[in-house]
Tab-separated table of C-alpha atoms in Angstrom:
chain	number	residue	atom	x	y	z
A	507	MET	CA	82.648	138.978	123.492
A	508	ARG	CA	84.141	141.332	126.074
A	509	GLN	CA	87.648	140.648	124.768
A	510	LEU	CA	86.494	141.440	121.223
A	511	GLY	CA	84.371	144.437	122.208
A	512	ILE	CA	81.159	142.843	120.929
A	513	THR	CA	77.958	144.204	122.464
A	514	GLN	CA	75.384	142.477	120.240
A	515	LEU	CA	75.381	139.404	117.995
A	516	ARG	CA	72.777	138.774	115.301
A	517	PRO	CA	70.546	135.728	115.841
A	518	GLY	CA	71.091	132.793	113.521
A	519	ALA	CA	68.618	131.590	110.929
A	520	SER	CA	65.761	129.498	112.303
A	521	GLY	CA	64.803	126.074	111.056
A	522	ASP	CA	61.159	126.974	111.743
A	523	PRO	CA	59.675	128.275	108.463
A	524	ALA	CA	57.139	130.347	110.423
A	525	ALA	CA	59.788	132.182	112.445
A	526	PRO	CA	60.539	135.861	111.632
A	527	ASN	CA	64.168	134.887	110.947
A	528	ALA	CA	63.382	131.658	109.081
A	529	ALA	CA	66.225	130.234	107.035
A	530	ASN	CA	66.148	131.156	103.352
A	531	TYR	CA	65.589	128.399	100.820
A	532	ASP	CA	64.871	130.609	97.814
A	533	PRO	CA	67.713	130.081	95.287
A	534	GLY	CA	67.128	133.593	93.972
A	535	LYS	CA	68.186	135.055	97.338
A	536	ALA	CA	70.976	132.588	98.066
A	537	ASN	CA	73.963	134.560	96.780
A	538	PRO	CA	73.993	138.045	98.324
A	539	TYR	CA	77.802	137.983	98.189
A	540	PRO	CA	78.520	136.366	94.801
A	541	VAL	CA	82.206	137.269	94.691
A	542	TRP	CA	84.318	134.907	96.780
A	543	PRO	CA	88.006	135.356	97.667
A	544	ASP	CA	90.135	134.100	94.798
A	545	LEU	CA	91.848	130.838	95.659
A	546	LEU	CA	94.920	131.448	93.516
A	547	THR	CA	95.582	135.103	94.293
A	548	MET	CA	97.969	136.020	97.076
A	549	ALA	CA	96.991	138.654	99.628
A	550	ASP	CA	99.331	141.094	97.879
A	551	GLY	CA	97.593	140.521	94.550
A	552	ARG	CA	100.142	138.222	92.917
A	553	PRO	CA	98.689	135.240	91.019
A	554	VAL	CA	99.671	131.752	92.138
A	555	THR	CA	100.999	130.060	89.021
A	556	THR	CA	103.139	127.139	90.173
A	557	ALA	CA	102.929	124.211	92.555
A	558	ALA	CA	105.924	125.553	94.470
A	559	MET	CA	104.278	128.927	94.955
A	560	TRP	CA	101.133	127.200	96.264
A	561	GLN	CA	103.012	124.998	98.696
A	562	GLN	CA	105.519	127.532	99.940
A	563	ARG	CA	103.466	130.732	99.958
A	564	ARG	CA	99.739	130.506	99.283
A	565	ARG	CA	99.028	127.446	101.404
A	566	PRO	CA	100.744	128.883	104.534
A	567	GLU	CA	98.942	132.189	103.936
A	568	LEU	CA	95.554	130.451	103.900
A	569	ILE	CA	96.384	128.357	106.963
A	570	GLU	CA	97.280	131.509	108.884
A	571	LEU	CA	93.899	133.029	108.049
A	572	PHE	CA	91.898	129.923	108.912
A	573	GLU	CA	93.725	129.516	112.210
A	574	ARG	CA	93.439	133.156	113.213
A	575	GLU	CA	89.907	133.919	112.071
A	576	ILE	CA	87.863	130.710	111.983
A	577	TYR	CA	89.082	127.545	113.707
A	578	GLY	CA	91.754	128.828	116.079
A	579	ARG	CA	95.378	128.143	116.829
A	580	ILE	CA	96.635	125.175	118.791
A	581	PRO	CA	98.654	126.592	121.703
A	582	VAL	CA	102.361	125.812	121.668
A	583	ASN	CA	102.259	124.303	125.158
A	584	VAL	CA	99.874	121.402	124.468
A	585	PRO	CA	101.154	118.458	126.563
A	586	GLY	CA	102.059	115.061	125.173
A	587	VAL	CA	99.884	111.960	124.894
A	588	THR	CA	100.844	108.456	126.055
A	589	TRP	CA	98.863	105.633	124.478
A	590	ARG	CA	98.098	102.199	125.898
A	591	ILE	CA	95.936	99.229	124.948
A	592	ASP	CA	93.250	98.984	127.624
A	593	THR	CA	91.415	95.822	126.508
A	594	ALA	CA	91.225	93.605	123.413
A	595	ASP	CA	88.491	91.470	121.882
A	596	ARG	CA	88.482	89.039	118.969
A	597	GLU	CA	85.312	89.720	117.011
A	598	TYR	CA	83.643	89.207	113.649
A	599	SER	CA	82.600	92.149	111.487
A	600	GLY	CA	80.408	91.207	108.549
A	601	GLY	CA	81.539	87.605	108.997
A	602	LYS	CA	85.249	88.533	108.855
A	603	PRO	CA	87.527	87.989	111.863
A	604	VAL	CA	88.962	91.148	113.397
A	605	LEU	CA	91.037	92.134	116.397
A	606	ALA	CA	89.423	95.037	118.239
A	607	GLN	CA	91.342	96.979	120.880
A	608	GLN	CA	90.214	99.718	123.224
A	609	LEU	CA	92.906	102.402	123.335
A	610	VAL	CA	93.433	105.119	125.913
A	611	GLY	CA	95.597	108.166	125.220
A	612	HIS	CA	96.477	109.830	128.505
A	613	VAL	CA	97.308	113.510	128.200
A	614	ASP	CA	99.978	114.724	130.603
A	615	ASN	CA	98.028	116.857	133.069
A	616	ARG	CA	100.721	117.675	135.605
A	617	ALA	CA	100.270	121.382	134.813
A	618	ALA	CA	96.598	121.163	135.883
A	619	PRO	CA	96.023	117.914	137.833
A	620	GLU	CA	92.362	118.729	138.425
A	621	ILE	CA	91.621	118.343	134.674
A	622	ASP	CA	91.893	114.806	133.303
A	623	VAL	CA	91.942	114.114	129.571
A	624	ASP	CA	92.013	110.446	128.565
A	625	ILE	CA	91.299	110.050	124.859
A	626	ARG	CA	89.282	106.930	124.034
A	627	ALA	CA	89.556	105.138	120.710
A	628	THR	CA	88.761	101.697	119.328
A	629	LEU	CA	91.140	100.149	116.818
A	630	VAL	CA	89.703	97.403	114.604
A	631	LEU	CA	92.097	95.479	112.337
A	632	PRO	CA	91.504	92.537	109.997
A	633	ALA	CA	92.765	89.414	111.751
A	634	ASN	CA	94.127	87.675	108.641
A	635	ALA	CA	95.847	90.514	106.770
A	636	LYS	CA	99.111	89.465	105.133
A	637	SER	CA	100.557	92.995	105.024
A	638	PRO	CA	99.920	96.427	106.564
A	639	VAL	CA	96.399	97.681	105.791
A	640	PRO	CA	95.040	101.144	104.961
A	641	LEU	CA	92.884	102.560	107.711
A	642	LEU	CA	89.941	104.918	108.028
A	643	MET	CA	89.802	106.952	111.219
A	644	MET	CA	86.206	107.845	112.056
A	645	PHE	CA	84.870	110.385	114.518
A	646	ALA	CA	82.436	108.143	116.386
A	647	PRO	CA	81.766	106.621	119.822
A	648	ALA	CA	84.701	104.392	120.790
A	649	ARG	CA	82.949	101.077	121.321
A	650	TYR	CA	83.517	97.500	120.316
A	651	PRO	CA	81.698	97.184	116.982
A	652	SER	CA	80.636	93.551	117.450
A	653	PRO	CA	81.490	92.337	120.970
A	654	SER	CA	82.280	88.635	121.234
A	655	GLN	CA	79.736	86.530	123.129
A	656	PRO	CA	80.369	83.720	125.671
A	657	ASN	CA	80.189	80.148	124.420
A	658	ALA	CA	77.772	77.654	126.014
A	659	ALA	CA	80.127	76.590	128.793
A	660	GLU	CA	81.106	80.161	129.664
A	661	ALA	CA	77.471	81.262	129.607
A	662	ALA	CA	76.479	78.427	131.962
A	663	ARG	CA	79.192	79.396	134.468
A	664	LEU	CA	78.188	83.056	134.362
A	665	ASP	CA	74.516	82.162	134.762
A	666	ALA	CA	75.203	79.855	137.704
A	667	ALA	CA	77.406	82.437	139.432
A	668	LEU	CA	74.790	85.151	138.996
A	669	LYS	CA	72.003	82.936	140.405
A	670	ALA	CA	74.164	81.889	143.354
A	671	THR	CA	74.955	85.526	144.137
A	672	LEU	CA	71.291	86.484	144.059
A	673	VAL	CA	70.254	83.583	146.329
A	674	ALA	CA	73.015	84.460	148.796
A	675	ARG	CA	71.614	87.985	148.995
A	676	ASP	CA	67.963	86.868	149.195
A	677	PRO	CA	67.441	83.145	149.999
A	678	ALA	CA	63.741	83.434	149.055
A	679	LEU	CA	64.791	83.737	145.426
A	680	ALA	CA	65.795	80.060	145.464
A	681	THR	CA	62.110	79.078	145.378
A	682	ILE	CA	61.460	81.258	142.319
A	683	LEU	CA	64.493	79.917	140.462
A	684	ALA	CA	63.534	76.342	141.313
A	685	ALA	CA	60.079	76.941	139.834
A	686	HIS	CA	61.658	78.077	136.526
A	687	PRO	CA	64.542	75.662	135.898
A	688	GLY	CA	64.877	76.670	132.237
A	689	PHE	CA	65.279	80.385	132.922
A	690	GLU	CA	68.751	81.813	132.125
A	691	PHE	CA	70.119	85.238	132.903
A	692	VAL	CA	73.092	84.614	130.607
A	693	LYS	CA	72.553	82.687	127.390
A	694	PRO	CA	75.171	81.273	125.024
A	695	GLY	CA	76.291	83.605	122.253
A	696	GLY	CA	74.600	81.470	119.634
A	697	PHE	CA	71.198	82.314	121.113
A	698	VAL	CA	71.671	86.019	121.763
A	699	ALA	CA	72.551	88.199	118.791
A	700	PRO	CA	75.339	90.701	119.483
A	701	PRO	CA	74.662	94.406	118.899
A	702	PRO	CA	74.324	95.196	115.181
A	703	ASP	CA	77.411	96.329	113.329
A	704	ASP	CA	77.633	99.873	112.059
A	705	GLU	CA	77.261	99.138	108.344
A	706	ARG	CA	80.043	101.592	107.558
A	707	ILE	CA	82.494	99.643	109.714
A	708	THR	CA	81.389	96.386	108.095
A	709	LYS	CA	82.032	97.849	104.637
A	710	VAL	CA	85.478	99.132	105.615
A	711	ILE	CA	86.523	95.758	107.039
A	712	ALA	CA	85.103	93.941	104.004
A	713	ALA	CA	87.386	96.045	101.801
A	714	GLY	CA	90.415	94.879	103.796
A	715	TRP	CA	90.898	98.155	105.634
A	716	GLY	CA	91.260	98.847	109.324
A	717	VAL	CA	89.087	101.220	111.352
A	718	ALA	CA	89.838	103.528	114.251
A	719	LEU	CA	86.847	105.000	116.102
A	720	LEU	CA	87.824	108.214	117.891
A	721	ASP	CA	85.514	109.473	120.657
A	722	THR	CA	85.576	113.273	120.429
A	723	SER	CA	83.791	113.710	123.776
A	724	THR	CA	86.908	112.419	125.510
A	725	ILE	CA	89.016	115.114	123.805
A	726	GLN	CA	86.745	118.138	124.137
A	727	ALA	CA	83.080	118.402	125.127
A	728	ASP	CA	80.612	119.422	122.427
A	729	ASN	CA	79.336	122.476	124.305
A	730	GLY	CA	80.483	125.884	125.420
A	731	ALA	CA	80.313	124.993	129.100
A	732	GLY	CA	83.134	122.519	128.567
A	733	LEU	CA	85.683	125.012	127.247
A	734	ARG	CA	87.340	125.240	130.677
A	735	GLU	CA	87.736	121.464	130.666
A	736	GLY	CA	88.936	118.923	128.114
A	737	ILE	CA	92.137	119.577	126.202
A	738	ILE	CA	91.289	123.268	125.713
A	739	GLY	CA	90.694	123.743	129.429
A	740	LEU	CA	93.752	121.686	130.362
A	741	VAL	CA	96.101	123.828	128.284
A	742	ASN	CA	94.566	126.987	129.765
A	743	LYS	CA	94.589	125.517	133.293
A	744	GLY	CA	90.860	126.082	133.610
A	745	ALA	CA	90.902	129.693	132.390
A	746	SER	CA	88.843	131.023	129.489
A	747	ARG	CA	90.139	131.152	125.920
A	748	THR	CA	91.738	134.097	124.202
A	749	PRO	CA	90.095	134.999	120.862
A	750	GLU	CA	92.648	133.341	118.596
A	751	GLN	CA	92.736	130.033	120.459
A	752	TRP	CA	91.215	126.822	119.158
A	753	GLY	CA	87.632	125.679	119.283
A	754	ALA	CA	86.261	122.144	119.536
A	755	LEU	CA	86.612	121.339	115.808
A	756	ARG	CA	90.320	122.058	115.937
A	757	ALA	CA	90.663	120.226	119.262
A	758	TRP	CA	89.031	117.112	117.817
A	759	GLY	CA	91.430	117.350	114.881
A	760	TRP	CA	94.347	117.622	117.293
A	761	GLY	CA	93.159	114.393	118.927
A	762	ALA	CA	92.981	112.711	115.513
A	763	SER	CA	96.552	113.771	114.815
A	764	ARG	CA	97.705	112.293	118.120
A	765	LEU	CA	95.972	109.015	117.291
A	766	LEU	CA	97.730	109.083	113.921
A	767	ASP	CA	101.017	109.426	115.814
A	768	TYR	CA	100.180	106.205	117.634
A	769	LEU	CA	99.075	104.373	114.492
A	770	GLY	CA	102.524	105.073	113.092
A	771	THR	CA	103.899	102.713	115.744
A	772	ARG	CA	101.639	99.827	114.694
A	773	SER	CA	103.165	97.537	112.093
A	774	GLU	CA	99.693	96.291	111.050
A	775	VAL	CA	98.752	99.750	109.739
A	776	ASP	CA	99.850	101.247	106.409
A	777	VAL	CA	100.333	104.677	107.931
A	778	ALA	CA	100.911	106.256	104.499
A	779	HIS	CA	97.288	105.471	103.636
A	780	VAL	CA	95.278	106.592	106.664
A	781	GLY	CA	92.100	108.579	106.011
A	782	ILE	CA	89.814	110.619	108.235
A	783	GLU	CA	85.984	110.557	108.138
A	784	GLY	CA	83.068	112.302	109.793
A	785	VAL	CA	79.426	113.291	109.287
A	786	SER	CA	77.721	116.578	110.183
A	787	ARG	CA	79.758	118.404	112.869
A	788	TRP	CA	82.246	115.540	112.618
A	789	GLY	CA	82.294	116.145	108.859
A	790	LYS	CA	83.423	119.686	109.587
A	791	ALA	CA	86.082	118.318	111.938
A	792	ALA	CA	87.254	115.749	109.385
A	793	LEU	CA	87.757	118.481	106.774
A	794	VAL	CA	89.599	120.749	109.225
A	795	THR	CA	91.790	117.818	110.301
A	796	ALA	CA	92.769	116.782	106.771
A	797	ALA	CA	93.276	120.361	105.625
A	798	LEU	CA	95.738	121.155	108.403
A	799	ASP	CA	97.531	117.805	108.880
A	800	GLU	CA	99.045	116.687	105.576
A	801	ARG	CA	99.849	113.233	106.945
A	802	PHE	CA	96.238	112.183	106.356
A	803	ALA	CA	96.204	110.691	102.877
A	804	MET	CA	92.477	111.082	102.295
A	805	VAL	CA	89.266	112.450	103.762
A	806	LEU	CA	85.575	111.514	103.514
A	807	ILE	CA	83.549	114.638	104.345
A	808	GLY	CA	79.950	113.719	105.140
A	809	SER	CA	77.159	116.340	105.104
A	810	SER	CA	79.381	118.980	106.692
A	811	GLY	CA	77.284	122.099	106.047
A	812	GLU	CA	78.192	125.508	107.516
A	813	GLY	CA	81.692	125.526	108.944
A	814	GLY	CA	82.571	122.676	106.575
A	815	VAL	CA	82.268	122.668	102.781
A	816	LYS	CA	79.217	124.988	102.668
A	817	PRO	CA	80.193	128.558	101.705
A	818	HIS	CA	79.852	131.104	104.504
A	819	ARG	CA	78.719	133.722	101.991
A	820	ARG	CA	75.700	131.702	100.835
A	821	ASN	CA	72.342	132.716	102.317
A	822	PHE	CA	70.787	129.268	102.238
A	823	GLY	CA	70.011	127.228	105.345
A	824	GLU	CA	72.484	127.520	108.189
A	825	GLN	CA	74.435	130.760	108.426
A	826	VAL	CA	77.532	132.249	110.048
A	827	GLU	CA	75.232	133.628	112.746
A	828	ASN	CA	74.260	130.093	113.735
A	829	LEU	CA	77.916	129.243	114.283
A	830	THR	CA	78.398	132.360	116.399
A	831	GLY	CA	75.306	131.537	118.481
A	832	THR	CA	75.217	129.972	121.927
A	833	SER	CA	74.850	126.360	120.754
A	834	GLU	CA	77.704	126.271	118.228
A	835	TYR	CA	80.249	129.008	119.014
A	836	HIS	CA	82.454	126.547	120.896
A	837	TRP	CA	83.312	124.787	117.625
A	838	MET	CA	85.150	127.875	116.415
A	839	ALA	CA	87.860	130.285	117.487
A	840	GLY	CA	86.686	133.214	119.567
A	841	ASN	CA	87.679	135.532	116.708
A	842	PHE	CA	84.967	133.994	114.556
A	843	LEU	CA	82.346	135.757	116.700
A	844	LYS	CA	83.293	138.985	114.951
A	845	TYR	CA	81.502	137.921	111.786
A	846	GLY	CA	78.149	137.622	113.530
A	847	THR	CA	78.487	141.042	115.175
A	848	GLU	CA	75.652	143.546	114.894
A	849	ARG	CA	77.192	146.092	117.266
A	850	GLY	CA	80.667	146.308	118.691
A	851	ARG	CA	84.001	148.045	118.820
A	852	LEU	CA	84.894	146.881	115.296
A	853	GLY	CA	81.482	147.770	113.860
A	854	ARG	CA	78.961	145.528	112.111
A	855	LYS	CA	80.502	142.546	110.320
A	856	THR	CA	79.030	139.824	108.117
A	857	ALA	CA	80.167	136.711	106.272
A	858	ASN	CA	81.359	138.944	103.450
A	859	ASP	CA	84.002	140.394	105.766
A	860	LEU	CA	85.683	136.999	106.130
A	861	PRO	CA	89.052	137.068	104.363
A	862	ILE	CA	88.682	133.403	103.341
A	863	GLU	CA	85.953	131.043	102.165
A	864	SER	CA	85.148	127.334	102.475
A	865	HIS	CA	86.468	126.344	99.043
A	866	GLU	CA	89.893	127.480	100.213
A	867	LEU	CA	89.717	125.182	103.231
A	868	LEU	CA	88.857	122.234	101.004
A	869	ALA	CA	91.684	123.233	98.655
A	870	LEU	CA	94.179	122.797	101.500
A	871	VAL	CA	93.667	119.032	101.155
A	872	ALA	CA	95.095	119.109	97.601
A	873	PRO	CA	96.786	117.174	96.055
A	874	ARG	CA	95.612	114.435	98.449
A	875	LEU	CA	92.298	112.589	98.164
A	876	ALA	CA	89.063	114.375	99.142
A	877	PHE	CA	85.564	112.872	98.755
A	878	VAL	CA	82.646	115.245	99.467
A	879	SER	CA	79.482	113.338	100.399
A	880	TYR	CA	75.899	114.504	100.855
A	881	GLY	CA	72.470	112.876	100.975
A	882	VAL	CA	69.105	114.188	99.826
A	883	PRO	CA	66.703	116.441	101.772
A	884	GLU	CA	63.778	114.078	101.143
A	885	GLN	CA	65.553	111.433	103.221
A	886	GLY	CA	66.684	113.745	106.032
A	887	ASP	CA	69.892	115.396	104.784
A	888	ALA	CA	68.179	118.737	105.203
A	889	ASN	CA	68.330	121.756	102.888
A	890	TRP	CA	69.829	123.425	105.974
A	891	LEU	CA	73.179	121.940	104.825
A	892	ASP	CA	73.071	123.640	101.394
A	893	GLN	CA	74.027	120.834	99.023
A	894	GLN	CA	74.048	123.230	96.055
A	895	GLY	CA	76.406	125.663	97.766
A	896	SER	CA	78.681	122.848	98.872
A	897	TYR	CA	78.888	121.622	95.292
A	898	MET	CA	79.797	125.165	94.181
A	899	ALA	CA	82.602	125.240	96.756
A	900	THR	CA	83.887	121.832	95.611
A	901	VAL	CA	83.971	123.047	92.003
A	902	ALA	CA	85.860	126.194	93.073
A	903	ALA	CA	88.360	124.202	95.137
A	904	GLY	CA	89.273	122.076	92.126
A	905	ARG	CA	91.702	124.716	90.889
A	906	ALA	CA	94.166	123.616	93.570
A	907	TRP	CA	94.133	120.012	92.347
A	908	THR	CA	94.641	120.950	88.711
A	909	LEU	CA	97.413	123.404	89.609
A	910	LEU	CA	99.177	120.548	91.398
A	911	GLY	CA	98.810	118.172	88.441
A	912	ARG	CA	95.872	116.193	89.812
A	913	ARG	CA	92.273	115.775	88.673
A	914	ASP	CA	89.232	117.573	90.021
A	915	LEU	CA	85.532	116.947	89.316
A	916	GLY	CA	85.967	117.608	85.609
A	917	ARG	CA	83.162	120.200	85.640
A	918	GLY	CA	85.215	123.390	85.289
A	919	HIS	CA	85.962	125.898	88.032
A	920	ASP	CA	83.232	128.526	87.722
A	921	TYR	CA	81.290	128.182	90.963
A	922	ARG	CA	78.832	130.905	89.879
A	923	THR	CA	77.405	128.717	87.110
A	924	ALA	CA	77.895	125.315	88.775
A	925	LEU	CA	74.621	123.412	89.114
A	926	LEU	CA	74.193	120.493	91.489
A	927	PRO	CA	74.210	117.302	89.383
A	928	PRO	CA	71.396	114.766	89.742
A	929	GLN	CA	71.488	112.577	92.839
A	930	GLY	CA	73.625	109.482	92.219
A	931	THR	CA	75.936	111.178	89.709
A	932	ASN	CA	79.398	109.709	90.230
A	933	LEU	CA	82.070	112.384	89.962
A	934	LEU	CA	84.787	109.979	91.042
A	935	ASN	CA	87.441	110.135	88.332
A	936	GLY	CA	89.814	112.474	90.098
A	937	GLU	CA	91.595	112.979	93.386
A	938	LEU	CA	88.761	115.383	94.272
A	939	ALA	CA	85.402	113.586	94.244
A	940	TRP	CA	81.719	114.343	94.780
A	941	ARG	CA	78.685	112.122	95.196
A	942	GLN	CA	75.202	112.835	96.524
A	943	HIS	CA	73.741	109.531	97.667
A	944	GLU	CA	70.136	108.408	97.973
A	945	GLY	CA	69.993	108.397	101.796
A	946	GLY	CA	69.731	110.945	104.563
A	947	HIS	CA	72.094	112.478	107.121
A	948	THR	CA	74.787	109.820	106.891
A	949	ASP	CA	77.595	108.807	104.557
A	950	ALA	CA	76.854	105.073	104.833
A	951	PRO	CA	75.447	104.770	101.276
A	952	ASN	CA	78.622	106.395	99.937
A	953	MET	CA	81.063	104.276	101.951
A	954	THR	CA	81.492	101.568	99.313
A	955	TYR	CA	81.964	104.235	96.633
A	956	PHE	CA	84.580	105.959	98.778
A	957	LEU	CA	86.527	102.757	99.451
A	958	ASP	CA	86.506	101.674	95.802
A	959	TRP	CA	87.523	105.178	94.715
A	960	ALA	CA	90.328	105.445	97.274
A	961	ASP	CA	91.748	102.015	96.412
A	962	ASP	CA	91.636	102.893	92.717
A	963	MET	CA	93.324	106.260	93.251
A	964	VAL	CA	96.293	104.710	95.082
A	965	GLY	CA	96.450	101.613	92.862
A	966	ARG	CA	95.700	99.202	95.694
A	967	VAL	CA	94.795	95.620	94.887
A	968	ARG	CA	92.613	94.208	97.640
A	969	GLN	CA	93.735	91.114	99.495
A	970	ARG	CA	91.483	88.080	99.116
């Protein structure tokens, strides 16, 4: 704030309906800034009329704005990452055999040895695939999805060793153990169920895909206090950011790109068909990642809300001022604080002062595959996320796909008249897709739809 000359920020909308600054959910007040930046008009006023003009001029122009004003630039001196397989486990996911590996990506920290960054990821690949498989990278805790369990003989040895260790420490325990000869600390795997699979992972494996679970907390902490640590802190050697530098969303995307580098070395992975997925704040990160790294062939954007697909200019649910507040500012570039400014050197600024809008971020994925997923408020995918506004932005973004000879939602491009279709409507006939599922704040109910859609779009015949 001092660097930007900001003396006062506006408070964000409150989720408490009784609060003086309660979030607006009245559709009649939702569009105070109805005119959005035009996707296919250059900054100098020239219309974008060809695919070449989009790729060579308009796309770089939009990227420059998003990097400078919203998500931040990746510094040029980011150190390299060296990947290794830490451990491996043969597991079953949904009854199918898989090889799961814990990966560690060590970031060269010689420039600041006091800051360690070791990226954690779990790679899960079908064990019986006959050819390289497509893969979905997911922002999620990097854990074994279905850890293998000891067989009866292994369990008996572990149990005996544990009992012997306890008796050696406290001989009186021998009497207790002798009184309960059937008691076991460690039981055979057949008698103890392993932790439940994430149903999304099970669905991905069932479709013959691989999965990579990328732990964002090992790249950059999800709080402002961590900005002097993690990859952002490492590059700055523990100093604070400058206003144009990256926030956590961009840092998580950088980590995803480095994992994609590694996947390119694995012969089991069809690196031309790797997608990126996330829900909520990870949905924002998945969109940012796919928009700015064209090597990702597809993206599943789950319930991303403000800072994701939701338009900044919509006054419905979460607002720009929430993103510039103390609990979320670290996701964004420092420059983004300007747009929540009430008083400061540059004067009062609002969302309408942003030179870009969310539909233009989504459009940067074109002509690749983009699936926008939301749930319903009644099940917990709150109105806070603005499903209607996100649908409007998806409609507006479609112009990029049609310009590039691909298919959009097939519902026109006028975001001002676009009405959210009924829940369960499948708008899955183009490279840009939309579906609002019946569940809450998750994309699990849409995972099967996404996988079927993605396979169909690339003409993939699943292995049996």
